[in-house]
PQR file with spaces between the fields and no chain letter, atoms N, CA, C, O and H, PARSE charges and radii, in Angstrom:
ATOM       1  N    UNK     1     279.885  149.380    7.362 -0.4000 1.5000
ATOM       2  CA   UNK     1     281.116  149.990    7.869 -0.0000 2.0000
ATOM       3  C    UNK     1     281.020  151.497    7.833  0.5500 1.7000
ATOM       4  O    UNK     1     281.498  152.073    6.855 -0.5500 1.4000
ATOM       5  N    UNK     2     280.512  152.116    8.692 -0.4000 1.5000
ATOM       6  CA   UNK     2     280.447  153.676    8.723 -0.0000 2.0000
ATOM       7  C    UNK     2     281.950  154.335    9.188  0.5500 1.7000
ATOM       8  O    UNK     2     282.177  155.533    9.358 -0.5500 1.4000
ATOM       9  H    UNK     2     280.123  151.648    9.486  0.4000 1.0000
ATOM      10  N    UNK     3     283.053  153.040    9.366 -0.4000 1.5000
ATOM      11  CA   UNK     3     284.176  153.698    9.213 -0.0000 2.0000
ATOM      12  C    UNK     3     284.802  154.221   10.874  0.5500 1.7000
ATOM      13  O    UNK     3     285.930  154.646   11.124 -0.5500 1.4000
ATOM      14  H    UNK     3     282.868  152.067    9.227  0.4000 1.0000
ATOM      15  N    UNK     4     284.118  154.099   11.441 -0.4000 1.5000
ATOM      16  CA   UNK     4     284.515  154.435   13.050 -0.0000 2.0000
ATOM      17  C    UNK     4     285.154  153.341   13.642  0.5500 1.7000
ATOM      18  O    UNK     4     284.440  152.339   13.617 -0.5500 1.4000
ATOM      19  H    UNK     4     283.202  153.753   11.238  0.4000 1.0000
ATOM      20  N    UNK     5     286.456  153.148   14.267 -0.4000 1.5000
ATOM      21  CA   UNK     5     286.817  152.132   14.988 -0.0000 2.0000
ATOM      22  C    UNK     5     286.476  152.327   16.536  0.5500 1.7000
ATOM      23  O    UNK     5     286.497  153.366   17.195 -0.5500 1.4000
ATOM      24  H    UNK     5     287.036  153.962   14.287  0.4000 1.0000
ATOM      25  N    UNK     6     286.203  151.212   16.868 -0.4000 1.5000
ATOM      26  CA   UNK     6     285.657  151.243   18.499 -0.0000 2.0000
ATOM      27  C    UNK     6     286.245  150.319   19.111  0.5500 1.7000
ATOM      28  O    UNK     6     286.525  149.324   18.442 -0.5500 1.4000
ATOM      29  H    UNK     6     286.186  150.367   16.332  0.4000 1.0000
ATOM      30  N    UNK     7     286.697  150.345   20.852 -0.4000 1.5000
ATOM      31  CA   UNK     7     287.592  149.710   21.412 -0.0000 2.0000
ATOM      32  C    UNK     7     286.793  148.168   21.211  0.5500 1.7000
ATOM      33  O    UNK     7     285.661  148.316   20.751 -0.5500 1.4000
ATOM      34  H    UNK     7     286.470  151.153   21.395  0.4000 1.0000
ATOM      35  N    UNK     8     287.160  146.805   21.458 -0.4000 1.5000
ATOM      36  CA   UNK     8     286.699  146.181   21.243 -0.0000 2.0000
ATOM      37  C    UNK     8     286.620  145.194   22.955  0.5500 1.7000
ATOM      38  O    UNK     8     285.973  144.218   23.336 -0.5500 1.4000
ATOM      39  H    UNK     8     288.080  146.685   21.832  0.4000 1.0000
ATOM      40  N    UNK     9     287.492  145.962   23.493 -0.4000 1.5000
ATOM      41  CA   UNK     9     287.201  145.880   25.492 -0.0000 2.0000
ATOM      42  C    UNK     9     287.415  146.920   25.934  0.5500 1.7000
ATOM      43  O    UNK     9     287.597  147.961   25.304 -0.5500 1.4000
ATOM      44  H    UNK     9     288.017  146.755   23.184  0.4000 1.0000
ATOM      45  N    UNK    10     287.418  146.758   27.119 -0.4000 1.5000
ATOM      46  CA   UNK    10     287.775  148.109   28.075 -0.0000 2.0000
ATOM      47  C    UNK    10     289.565  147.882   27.624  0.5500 1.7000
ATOM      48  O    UNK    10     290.285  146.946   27.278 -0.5500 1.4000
ATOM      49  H    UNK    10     287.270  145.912   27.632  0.4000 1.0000
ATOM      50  N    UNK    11     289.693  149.239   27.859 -0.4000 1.5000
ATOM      51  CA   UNK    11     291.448  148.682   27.942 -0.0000 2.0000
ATOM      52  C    UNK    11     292.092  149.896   28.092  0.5500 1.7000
ATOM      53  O    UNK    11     291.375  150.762   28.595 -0.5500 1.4000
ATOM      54  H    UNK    11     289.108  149.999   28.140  0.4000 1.0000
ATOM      55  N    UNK    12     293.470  150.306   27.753 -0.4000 1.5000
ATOM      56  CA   UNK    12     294.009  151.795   27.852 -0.0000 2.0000
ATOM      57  C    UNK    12     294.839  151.490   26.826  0.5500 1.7000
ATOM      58  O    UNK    12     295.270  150.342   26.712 -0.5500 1.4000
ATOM      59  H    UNK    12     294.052  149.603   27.345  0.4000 1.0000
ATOM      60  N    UNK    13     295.208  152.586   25.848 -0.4000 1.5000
ATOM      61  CA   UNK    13     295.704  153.012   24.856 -0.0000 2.0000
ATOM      62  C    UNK    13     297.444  152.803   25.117  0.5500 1.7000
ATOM      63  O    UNK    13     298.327  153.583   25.474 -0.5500 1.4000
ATOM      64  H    UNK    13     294.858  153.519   25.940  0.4000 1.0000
ATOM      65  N    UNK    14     297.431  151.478   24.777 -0.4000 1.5000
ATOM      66  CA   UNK    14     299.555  151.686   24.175 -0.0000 2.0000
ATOM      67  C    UNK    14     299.989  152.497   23.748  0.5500 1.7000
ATOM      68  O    UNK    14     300.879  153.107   24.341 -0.5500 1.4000
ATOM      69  H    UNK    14     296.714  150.845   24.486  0.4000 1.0000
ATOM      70  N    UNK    15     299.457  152.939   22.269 -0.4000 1.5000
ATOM      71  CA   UNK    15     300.188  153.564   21.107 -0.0000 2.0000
ATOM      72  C    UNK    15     299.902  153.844   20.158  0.5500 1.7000
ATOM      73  O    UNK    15     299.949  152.948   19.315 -0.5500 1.4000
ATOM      74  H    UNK    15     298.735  152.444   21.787  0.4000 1.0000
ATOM      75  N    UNK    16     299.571  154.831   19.833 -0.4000 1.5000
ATOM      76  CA   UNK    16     298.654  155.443   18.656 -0.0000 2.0000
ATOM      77  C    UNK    16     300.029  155.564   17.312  0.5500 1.7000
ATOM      78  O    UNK    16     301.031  156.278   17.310 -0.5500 1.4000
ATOM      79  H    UNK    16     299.533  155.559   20.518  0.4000 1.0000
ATOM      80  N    UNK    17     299.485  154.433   16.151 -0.4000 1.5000
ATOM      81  CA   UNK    17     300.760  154.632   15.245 -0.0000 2.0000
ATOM      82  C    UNK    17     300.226  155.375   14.152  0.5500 1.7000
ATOM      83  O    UNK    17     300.727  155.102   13.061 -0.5500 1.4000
ATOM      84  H    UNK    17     298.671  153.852   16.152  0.4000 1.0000
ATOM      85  N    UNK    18     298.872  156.698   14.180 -0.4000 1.5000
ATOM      86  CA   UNK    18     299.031  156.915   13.139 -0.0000 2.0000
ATOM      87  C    UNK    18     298.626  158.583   13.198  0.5500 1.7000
ATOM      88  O    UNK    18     298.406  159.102   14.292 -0.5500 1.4000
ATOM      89  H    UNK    18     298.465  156.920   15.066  0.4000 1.0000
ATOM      90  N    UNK    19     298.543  159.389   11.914 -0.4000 1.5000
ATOM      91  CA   UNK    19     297.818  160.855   12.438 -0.0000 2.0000
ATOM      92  C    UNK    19     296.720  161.246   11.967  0.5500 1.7000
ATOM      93  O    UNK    19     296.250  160.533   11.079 -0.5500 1.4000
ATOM      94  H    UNK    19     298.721  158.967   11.024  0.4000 1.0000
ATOM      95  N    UNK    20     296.289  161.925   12.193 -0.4000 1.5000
ATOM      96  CA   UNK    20     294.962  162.515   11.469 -0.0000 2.0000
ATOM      97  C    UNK    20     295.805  163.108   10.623  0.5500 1.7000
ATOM      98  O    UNK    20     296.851  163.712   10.857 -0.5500 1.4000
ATOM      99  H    UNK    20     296.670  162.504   12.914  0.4000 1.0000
ATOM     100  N    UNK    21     294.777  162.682    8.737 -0.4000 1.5000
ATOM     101  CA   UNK    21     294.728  162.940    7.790 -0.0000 2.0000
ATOM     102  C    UNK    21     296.034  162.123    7.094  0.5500 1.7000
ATOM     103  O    UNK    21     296.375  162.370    5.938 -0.5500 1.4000
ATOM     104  H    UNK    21     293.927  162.191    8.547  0.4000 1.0000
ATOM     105  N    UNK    22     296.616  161.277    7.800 -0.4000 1.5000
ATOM     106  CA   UNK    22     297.344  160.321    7.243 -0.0000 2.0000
ATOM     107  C    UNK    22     296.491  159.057    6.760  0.5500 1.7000
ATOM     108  O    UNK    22     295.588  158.456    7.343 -0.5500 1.4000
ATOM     109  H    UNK    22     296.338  161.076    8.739  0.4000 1.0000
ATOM     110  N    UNK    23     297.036  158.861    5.579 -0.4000 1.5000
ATOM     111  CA   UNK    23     296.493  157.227    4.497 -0.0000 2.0000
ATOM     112  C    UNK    23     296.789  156.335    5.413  0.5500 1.7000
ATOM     113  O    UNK    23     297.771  156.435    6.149 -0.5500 1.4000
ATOM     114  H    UNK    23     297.769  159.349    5.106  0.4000 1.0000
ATOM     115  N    UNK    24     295.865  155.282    5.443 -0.4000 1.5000
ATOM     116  CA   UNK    24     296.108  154.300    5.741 -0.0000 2.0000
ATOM     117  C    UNK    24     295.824  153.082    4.522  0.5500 1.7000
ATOM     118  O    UNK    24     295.205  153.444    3.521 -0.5500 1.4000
ATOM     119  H    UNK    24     295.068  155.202    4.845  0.4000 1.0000
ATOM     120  N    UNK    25     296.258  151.729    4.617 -0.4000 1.5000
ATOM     121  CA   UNK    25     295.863  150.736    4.595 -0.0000 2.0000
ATOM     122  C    UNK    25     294.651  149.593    5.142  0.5500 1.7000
ATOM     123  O    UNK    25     294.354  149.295    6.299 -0.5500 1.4000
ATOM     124  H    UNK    25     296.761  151.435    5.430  0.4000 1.0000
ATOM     125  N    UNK    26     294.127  149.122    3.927 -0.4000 1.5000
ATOM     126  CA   UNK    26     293.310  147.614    4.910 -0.0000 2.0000
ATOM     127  C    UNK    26     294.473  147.086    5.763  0.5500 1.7000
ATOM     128  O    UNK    26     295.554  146.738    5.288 -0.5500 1.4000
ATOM     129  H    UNK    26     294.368  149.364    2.987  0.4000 1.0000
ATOM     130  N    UNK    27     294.141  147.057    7.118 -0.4000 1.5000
ATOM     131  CA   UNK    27     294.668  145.962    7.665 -0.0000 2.0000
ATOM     132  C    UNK    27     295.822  146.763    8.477  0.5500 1.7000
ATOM     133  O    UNK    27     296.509  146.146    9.292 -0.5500 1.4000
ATOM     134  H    UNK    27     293.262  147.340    7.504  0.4000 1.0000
ATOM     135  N    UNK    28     296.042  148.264    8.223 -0.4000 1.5000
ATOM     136  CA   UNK    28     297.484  148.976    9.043 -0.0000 2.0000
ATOM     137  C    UNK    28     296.835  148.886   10.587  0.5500 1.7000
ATOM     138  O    UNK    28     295.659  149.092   10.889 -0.5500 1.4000
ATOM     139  H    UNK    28     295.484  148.765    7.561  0.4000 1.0000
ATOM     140  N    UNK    29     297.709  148.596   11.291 -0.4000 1.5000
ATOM     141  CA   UNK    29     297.588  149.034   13.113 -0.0000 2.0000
ATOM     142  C    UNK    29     297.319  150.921   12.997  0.5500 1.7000
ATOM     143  O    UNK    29     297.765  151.923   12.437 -0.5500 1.4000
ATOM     144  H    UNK    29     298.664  148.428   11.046  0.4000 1.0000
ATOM     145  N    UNK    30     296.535  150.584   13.722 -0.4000 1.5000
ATOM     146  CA   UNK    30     296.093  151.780   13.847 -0.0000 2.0000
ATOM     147  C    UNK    30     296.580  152.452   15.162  0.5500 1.7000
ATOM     148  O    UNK    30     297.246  153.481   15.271 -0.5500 1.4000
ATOM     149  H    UNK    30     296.173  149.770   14.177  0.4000 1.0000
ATOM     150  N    UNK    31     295.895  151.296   16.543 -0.4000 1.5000
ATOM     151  CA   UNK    31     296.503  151.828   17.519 -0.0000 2.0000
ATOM     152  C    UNK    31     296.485  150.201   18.560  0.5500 1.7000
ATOM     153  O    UNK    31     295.839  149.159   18.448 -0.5500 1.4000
ATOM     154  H    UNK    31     295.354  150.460   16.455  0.4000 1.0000
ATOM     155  N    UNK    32     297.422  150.625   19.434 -0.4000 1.5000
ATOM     156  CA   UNK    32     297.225  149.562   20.257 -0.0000 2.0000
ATOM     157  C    UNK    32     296.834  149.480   21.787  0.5500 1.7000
ATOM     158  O    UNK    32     297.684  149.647   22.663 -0.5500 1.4000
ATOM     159  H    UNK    32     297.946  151.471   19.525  0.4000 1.0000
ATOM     160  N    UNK    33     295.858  149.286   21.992 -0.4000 1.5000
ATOM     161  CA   UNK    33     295.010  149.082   23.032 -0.0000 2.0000
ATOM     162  C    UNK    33     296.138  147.296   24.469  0.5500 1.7000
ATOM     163  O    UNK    33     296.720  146.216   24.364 -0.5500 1.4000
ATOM     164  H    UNK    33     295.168  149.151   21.281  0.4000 1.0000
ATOM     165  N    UNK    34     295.722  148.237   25.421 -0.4000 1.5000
ATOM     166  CA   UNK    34     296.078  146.605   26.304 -0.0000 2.0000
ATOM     167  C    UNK    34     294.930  146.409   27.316  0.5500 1.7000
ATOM     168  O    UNK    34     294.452  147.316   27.998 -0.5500 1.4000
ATOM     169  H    UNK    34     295.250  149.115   25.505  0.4000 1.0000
ATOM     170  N    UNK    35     294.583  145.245   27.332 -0.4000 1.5000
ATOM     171  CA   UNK    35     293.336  144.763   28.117 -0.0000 2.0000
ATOM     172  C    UNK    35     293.515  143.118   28.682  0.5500 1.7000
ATOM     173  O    UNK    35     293.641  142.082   28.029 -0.5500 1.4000
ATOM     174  H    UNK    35     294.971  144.508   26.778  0.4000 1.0000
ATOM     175  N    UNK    36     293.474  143.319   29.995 -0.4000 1.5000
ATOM     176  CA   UNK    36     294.111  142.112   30.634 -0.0000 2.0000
ATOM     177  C    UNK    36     295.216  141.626   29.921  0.5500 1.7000
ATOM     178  O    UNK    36     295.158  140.771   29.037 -0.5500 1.4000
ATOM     179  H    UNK    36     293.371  144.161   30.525  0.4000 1.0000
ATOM     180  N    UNK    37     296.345  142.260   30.377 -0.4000 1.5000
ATOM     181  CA   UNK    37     297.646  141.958   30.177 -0.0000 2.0000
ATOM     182  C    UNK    37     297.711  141.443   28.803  0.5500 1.7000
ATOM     183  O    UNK    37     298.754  140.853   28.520 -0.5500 1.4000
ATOM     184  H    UNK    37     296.392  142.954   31.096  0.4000 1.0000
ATOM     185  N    UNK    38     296.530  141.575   27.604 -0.4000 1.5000
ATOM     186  CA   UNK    38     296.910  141.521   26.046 -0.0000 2.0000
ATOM     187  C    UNK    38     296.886  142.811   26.068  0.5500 1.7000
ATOM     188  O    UNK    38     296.413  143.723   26.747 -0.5500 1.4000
ATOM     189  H    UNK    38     295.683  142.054   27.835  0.4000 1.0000
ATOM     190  N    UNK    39     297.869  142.562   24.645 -0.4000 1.5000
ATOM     191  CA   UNK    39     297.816  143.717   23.254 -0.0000 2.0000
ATOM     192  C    UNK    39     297.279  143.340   22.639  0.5500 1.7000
ATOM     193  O    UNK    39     297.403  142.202   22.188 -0.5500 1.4000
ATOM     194  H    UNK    39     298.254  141.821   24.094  0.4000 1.0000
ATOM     195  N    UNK    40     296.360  144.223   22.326 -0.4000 1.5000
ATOM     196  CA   UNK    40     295.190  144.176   20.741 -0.0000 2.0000
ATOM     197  C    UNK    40     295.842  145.153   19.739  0.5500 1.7000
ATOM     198  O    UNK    40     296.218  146.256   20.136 -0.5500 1.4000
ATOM     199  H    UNK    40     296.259  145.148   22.692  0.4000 1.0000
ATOM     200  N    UNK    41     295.956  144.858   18.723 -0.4000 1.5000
ATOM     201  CA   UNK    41     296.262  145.646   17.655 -0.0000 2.0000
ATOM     202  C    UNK    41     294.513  146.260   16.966  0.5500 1.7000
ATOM     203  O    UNK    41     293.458  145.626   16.997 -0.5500 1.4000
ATOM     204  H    UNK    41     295.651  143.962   18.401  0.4000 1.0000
ATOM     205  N    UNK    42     294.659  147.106   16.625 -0.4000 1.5000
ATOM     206  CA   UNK    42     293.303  147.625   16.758 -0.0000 2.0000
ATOM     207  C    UNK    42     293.356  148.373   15.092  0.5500 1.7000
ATOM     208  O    UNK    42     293.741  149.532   14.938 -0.5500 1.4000
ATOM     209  H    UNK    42     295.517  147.621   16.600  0.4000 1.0000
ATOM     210  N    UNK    43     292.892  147.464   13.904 -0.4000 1.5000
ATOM     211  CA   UNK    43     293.448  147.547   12.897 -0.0000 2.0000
ATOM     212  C    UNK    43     292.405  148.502   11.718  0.5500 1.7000
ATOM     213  O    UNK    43     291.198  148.549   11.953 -0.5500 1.4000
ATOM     214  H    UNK    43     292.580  146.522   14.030  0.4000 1.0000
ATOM     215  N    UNK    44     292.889  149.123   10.658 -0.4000 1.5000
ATOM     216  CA   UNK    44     291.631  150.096    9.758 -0.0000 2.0000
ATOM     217  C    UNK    44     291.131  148.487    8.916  0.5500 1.7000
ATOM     218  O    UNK    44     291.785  147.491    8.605 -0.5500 1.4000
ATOM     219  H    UNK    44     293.869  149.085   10.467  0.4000 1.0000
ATOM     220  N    UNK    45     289.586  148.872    8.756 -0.4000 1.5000
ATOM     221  CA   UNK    45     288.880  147.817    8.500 -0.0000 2.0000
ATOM     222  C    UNK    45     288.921  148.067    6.667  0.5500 1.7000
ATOM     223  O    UNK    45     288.214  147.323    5.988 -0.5500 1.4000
ATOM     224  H    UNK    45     289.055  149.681    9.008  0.4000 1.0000
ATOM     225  N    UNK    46     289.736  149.085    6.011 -0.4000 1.5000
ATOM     226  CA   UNK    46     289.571  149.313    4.890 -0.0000 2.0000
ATOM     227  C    UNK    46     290.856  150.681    4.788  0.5500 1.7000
ATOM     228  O    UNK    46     291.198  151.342    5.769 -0.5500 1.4000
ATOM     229  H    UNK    46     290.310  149.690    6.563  0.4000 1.0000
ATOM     230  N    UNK    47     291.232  150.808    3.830 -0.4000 1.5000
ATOM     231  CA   UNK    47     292.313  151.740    3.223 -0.0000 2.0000
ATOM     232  C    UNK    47     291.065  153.063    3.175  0.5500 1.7000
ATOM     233  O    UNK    47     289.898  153.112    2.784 -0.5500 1.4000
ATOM     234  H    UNK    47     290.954  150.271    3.034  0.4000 1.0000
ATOM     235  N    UNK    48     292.155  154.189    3.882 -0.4000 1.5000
ATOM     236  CA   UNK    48     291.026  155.366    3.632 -0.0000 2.0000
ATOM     237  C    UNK    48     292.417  156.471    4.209  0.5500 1.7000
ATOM     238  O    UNK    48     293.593  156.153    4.383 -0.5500 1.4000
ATOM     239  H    UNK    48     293.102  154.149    4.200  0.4000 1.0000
ATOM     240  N    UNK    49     291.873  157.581    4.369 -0.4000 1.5000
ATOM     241  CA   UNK    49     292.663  158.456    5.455 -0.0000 2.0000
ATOM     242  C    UNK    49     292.171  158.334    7.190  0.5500 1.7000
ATOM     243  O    UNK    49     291.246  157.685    7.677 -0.5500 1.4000
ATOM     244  H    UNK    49     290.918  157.839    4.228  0.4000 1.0000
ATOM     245  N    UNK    50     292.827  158.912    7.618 -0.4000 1.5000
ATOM     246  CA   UNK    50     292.395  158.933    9.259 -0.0000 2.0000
ATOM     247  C    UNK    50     291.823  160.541    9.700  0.5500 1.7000
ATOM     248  O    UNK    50     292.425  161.464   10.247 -0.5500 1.4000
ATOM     249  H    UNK    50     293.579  159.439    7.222  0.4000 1.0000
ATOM     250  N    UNK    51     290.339  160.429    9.188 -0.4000 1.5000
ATOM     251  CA   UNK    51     289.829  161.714    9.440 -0.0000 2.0000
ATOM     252  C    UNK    51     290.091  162.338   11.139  0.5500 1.7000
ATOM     253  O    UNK    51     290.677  163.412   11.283 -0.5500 1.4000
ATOM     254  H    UNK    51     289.850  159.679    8.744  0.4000 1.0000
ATOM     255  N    UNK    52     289.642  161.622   12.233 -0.4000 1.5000
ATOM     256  CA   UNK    52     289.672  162.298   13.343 -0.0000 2.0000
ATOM     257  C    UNK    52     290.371  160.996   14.247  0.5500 1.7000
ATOM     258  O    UNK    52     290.204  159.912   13.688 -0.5500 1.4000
ATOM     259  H    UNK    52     289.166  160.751   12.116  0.4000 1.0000
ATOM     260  N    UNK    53     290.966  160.945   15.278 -0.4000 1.5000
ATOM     261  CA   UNK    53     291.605  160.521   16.130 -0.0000 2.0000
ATOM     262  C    UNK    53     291.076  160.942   17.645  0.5500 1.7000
ATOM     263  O    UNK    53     291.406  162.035   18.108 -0.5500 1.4000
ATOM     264  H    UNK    53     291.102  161.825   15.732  0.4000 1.0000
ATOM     265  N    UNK    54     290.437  160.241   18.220 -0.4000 1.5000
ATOM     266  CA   UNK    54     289.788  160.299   19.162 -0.0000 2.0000
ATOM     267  C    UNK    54     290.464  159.877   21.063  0.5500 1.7000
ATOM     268  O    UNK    54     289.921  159.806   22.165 -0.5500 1.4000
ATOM     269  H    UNK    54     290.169  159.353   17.844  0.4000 1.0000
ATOM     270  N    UNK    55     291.265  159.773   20.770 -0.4000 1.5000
ATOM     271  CA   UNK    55     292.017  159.067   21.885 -0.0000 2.0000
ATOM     272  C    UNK    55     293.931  159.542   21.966  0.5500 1.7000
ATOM     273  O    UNK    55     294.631  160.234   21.226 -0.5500 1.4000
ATOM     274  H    UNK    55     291.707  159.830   19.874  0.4000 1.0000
ATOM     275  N    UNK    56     294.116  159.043   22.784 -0.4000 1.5000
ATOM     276  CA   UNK    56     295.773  159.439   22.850 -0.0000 2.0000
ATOM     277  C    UNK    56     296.235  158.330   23.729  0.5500 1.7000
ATOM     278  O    UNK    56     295.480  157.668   24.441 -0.5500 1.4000
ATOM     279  H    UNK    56     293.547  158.482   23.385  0.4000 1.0000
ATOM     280  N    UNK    57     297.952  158.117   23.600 -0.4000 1.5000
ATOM     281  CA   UNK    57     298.292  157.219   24.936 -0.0000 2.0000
ATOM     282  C    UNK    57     298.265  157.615   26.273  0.5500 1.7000
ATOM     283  O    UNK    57     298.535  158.671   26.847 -0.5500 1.4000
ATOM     284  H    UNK    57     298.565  158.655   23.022  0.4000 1.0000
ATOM     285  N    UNK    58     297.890  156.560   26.618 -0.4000 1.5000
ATOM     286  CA   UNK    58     297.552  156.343   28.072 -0.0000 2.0000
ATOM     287  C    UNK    58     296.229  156.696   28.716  0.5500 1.7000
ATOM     288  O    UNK    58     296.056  156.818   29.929 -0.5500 1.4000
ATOM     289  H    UNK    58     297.671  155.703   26.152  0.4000 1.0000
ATOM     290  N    UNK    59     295.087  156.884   27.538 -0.4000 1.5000
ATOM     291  CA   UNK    59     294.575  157.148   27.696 -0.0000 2.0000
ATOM     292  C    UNK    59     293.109  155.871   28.117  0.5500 1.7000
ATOM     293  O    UNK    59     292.731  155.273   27.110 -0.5500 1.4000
ATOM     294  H    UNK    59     295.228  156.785   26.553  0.4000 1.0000
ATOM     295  N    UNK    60     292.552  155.582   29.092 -0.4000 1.5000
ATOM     296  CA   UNK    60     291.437  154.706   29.525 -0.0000 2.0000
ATOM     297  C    UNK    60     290.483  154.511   28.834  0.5500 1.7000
ATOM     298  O    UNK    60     289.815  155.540   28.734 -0.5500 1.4000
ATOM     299  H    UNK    60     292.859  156.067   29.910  0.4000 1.0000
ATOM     300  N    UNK    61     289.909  153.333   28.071 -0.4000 1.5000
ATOM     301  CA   UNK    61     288.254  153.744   27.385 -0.0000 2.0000
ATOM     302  C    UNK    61     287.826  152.447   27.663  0.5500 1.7000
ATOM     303  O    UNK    61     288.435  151.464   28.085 -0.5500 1.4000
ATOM     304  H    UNK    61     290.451  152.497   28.153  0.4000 1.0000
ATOM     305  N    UNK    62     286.624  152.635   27.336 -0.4000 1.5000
ATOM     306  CA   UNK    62     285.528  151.535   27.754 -0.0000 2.0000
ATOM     307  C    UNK    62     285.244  150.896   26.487  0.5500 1.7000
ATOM     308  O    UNK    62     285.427  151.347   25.356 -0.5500 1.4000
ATOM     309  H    UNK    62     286.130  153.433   26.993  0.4000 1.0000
ATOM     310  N    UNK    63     284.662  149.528   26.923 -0.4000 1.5000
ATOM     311  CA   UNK    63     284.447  149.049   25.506 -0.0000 2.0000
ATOM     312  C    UNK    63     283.424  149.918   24.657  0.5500 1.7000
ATOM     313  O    UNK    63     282.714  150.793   25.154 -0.5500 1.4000
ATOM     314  H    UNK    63     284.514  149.161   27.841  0.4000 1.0000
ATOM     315  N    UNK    64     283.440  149.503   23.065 -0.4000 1.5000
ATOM     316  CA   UNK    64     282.645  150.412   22.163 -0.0000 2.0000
ATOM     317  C    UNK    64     282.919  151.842   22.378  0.5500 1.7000
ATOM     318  O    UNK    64     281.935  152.539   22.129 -0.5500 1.4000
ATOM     319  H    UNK    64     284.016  148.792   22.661  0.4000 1.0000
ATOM     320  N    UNK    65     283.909  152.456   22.747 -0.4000 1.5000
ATOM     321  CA   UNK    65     283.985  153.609   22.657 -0.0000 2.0000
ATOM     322  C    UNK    65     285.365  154.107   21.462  0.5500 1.7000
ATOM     323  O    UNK    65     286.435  153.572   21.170 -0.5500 1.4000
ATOM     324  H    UNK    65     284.709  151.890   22.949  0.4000 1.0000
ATOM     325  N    UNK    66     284.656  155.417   20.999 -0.4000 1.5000
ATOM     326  CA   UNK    66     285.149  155.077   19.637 -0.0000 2.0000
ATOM     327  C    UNK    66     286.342  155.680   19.380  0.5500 1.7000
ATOM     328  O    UNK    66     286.179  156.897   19.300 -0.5500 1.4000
ATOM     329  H    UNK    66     283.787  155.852   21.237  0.4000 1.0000
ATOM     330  N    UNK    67     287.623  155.302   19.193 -0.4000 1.5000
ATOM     331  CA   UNK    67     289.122  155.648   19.310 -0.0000 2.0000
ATOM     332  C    UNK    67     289.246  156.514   17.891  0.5500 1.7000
ATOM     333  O    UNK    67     290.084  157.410   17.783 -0.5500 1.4000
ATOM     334  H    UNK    67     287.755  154.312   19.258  0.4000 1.0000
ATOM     335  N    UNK    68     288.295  156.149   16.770 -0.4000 1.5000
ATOM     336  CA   UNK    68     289.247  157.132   15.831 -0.0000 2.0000
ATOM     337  C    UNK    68     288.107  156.367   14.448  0.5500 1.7000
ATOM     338  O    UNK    68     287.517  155.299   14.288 -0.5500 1.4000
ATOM     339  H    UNK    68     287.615  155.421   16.858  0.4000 1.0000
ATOM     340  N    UNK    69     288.325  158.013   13.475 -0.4000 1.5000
ATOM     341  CA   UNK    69     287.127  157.293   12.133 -0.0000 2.0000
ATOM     342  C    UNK    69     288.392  157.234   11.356  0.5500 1.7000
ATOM     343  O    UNK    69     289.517  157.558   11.736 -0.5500 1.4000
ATOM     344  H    UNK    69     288.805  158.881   13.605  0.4000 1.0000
ATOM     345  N    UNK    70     287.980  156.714   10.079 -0.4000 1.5000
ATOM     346  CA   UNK    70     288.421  156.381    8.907 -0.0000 2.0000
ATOM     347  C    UNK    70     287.629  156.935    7.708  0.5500 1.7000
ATOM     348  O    UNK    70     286.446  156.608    7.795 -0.5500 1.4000
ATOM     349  H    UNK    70     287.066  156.451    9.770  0.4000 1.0000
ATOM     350  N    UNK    71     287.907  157.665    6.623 -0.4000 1.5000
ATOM     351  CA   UNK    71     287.008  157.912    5.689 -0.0000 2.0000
ATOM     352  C    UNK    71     287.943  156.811    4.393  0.5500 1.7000
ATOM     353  O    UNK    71     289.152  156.703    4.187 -0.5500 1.4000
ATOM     354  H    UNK    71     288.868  157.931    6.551  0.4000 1.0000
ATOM     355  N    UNK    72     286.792  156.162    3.750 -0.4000 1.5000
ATOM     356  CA   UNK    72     287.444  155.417    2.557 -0.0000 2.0000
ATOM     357  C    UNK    72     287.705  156.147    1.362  0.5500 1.7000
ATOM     358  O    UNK    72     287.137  157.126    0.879 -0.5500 1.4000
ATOM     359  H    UNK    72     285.810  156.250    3.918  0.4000 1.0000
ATOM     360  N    UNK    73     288.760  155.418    0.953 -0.4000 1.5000
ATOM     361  CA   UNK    73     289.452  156.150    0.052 -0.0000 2.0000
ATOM     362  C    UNK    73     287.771  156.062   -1.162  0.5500 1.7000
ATOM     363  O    UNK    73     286.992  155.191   -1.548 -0.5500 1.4000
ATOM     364  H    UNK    73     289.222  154.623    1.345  0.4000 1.0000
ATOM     365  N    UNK    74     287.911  157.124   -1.285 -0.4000 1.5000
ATOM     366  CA   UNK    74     286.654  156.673   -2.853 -0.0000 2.0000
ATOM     367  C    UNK    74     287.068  156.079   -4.376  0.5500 1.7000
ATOM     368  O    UNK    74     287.894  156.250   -5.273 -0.5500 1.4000
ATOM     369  H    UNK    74     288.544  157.831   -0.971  0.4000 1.0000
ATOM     370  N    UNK    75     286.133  155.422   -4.089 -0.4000 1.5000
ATOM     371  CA   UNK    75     286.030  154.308   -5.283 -0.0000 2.0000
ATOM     372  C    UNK    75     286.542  154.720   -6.301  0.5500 1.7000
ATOM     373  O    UNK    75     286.559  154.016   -7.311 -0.5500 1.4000
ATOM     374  H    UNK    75     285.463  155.283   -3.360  0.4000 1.0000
């Protein structure tokens, strides 16, 4: 887990629910992506802060492209 979230289809950005340098949670929505008429909740794979934010709404990305890192909280 190097901590980078990446789209997991093509899709365009719903709603970004969080900010850079805000805590997160395992498991918080991070942002929500729509791809063929789903919503993906696009979730932190581990509790950390939200170092950089890579994307915005309405914004288009391709799959594997990377919406936003996470640094873990240290041990």
């Amino acid at each position: 887990g190097d901590g980078l979230l990446r789209a997991p289809m093509p899709g365009q950005v719903r709603a970004v629910k969080v900010a850079e340098g805000e805590q997160v949670t395992q498991g918080q929505v991070v942002l929500l992506l729509e791809a063929m008429k789903m919503e993906i909740r696009v979730q932190a794979p581990f509790a950390g802060t939200v170092t950089r934010l890579e994307v915005r709404e309405g914004e288009v990305v391709e799959r594997d492209a990377v919406l936003a890192e996470i640094t873990p909280e240290s041990a």
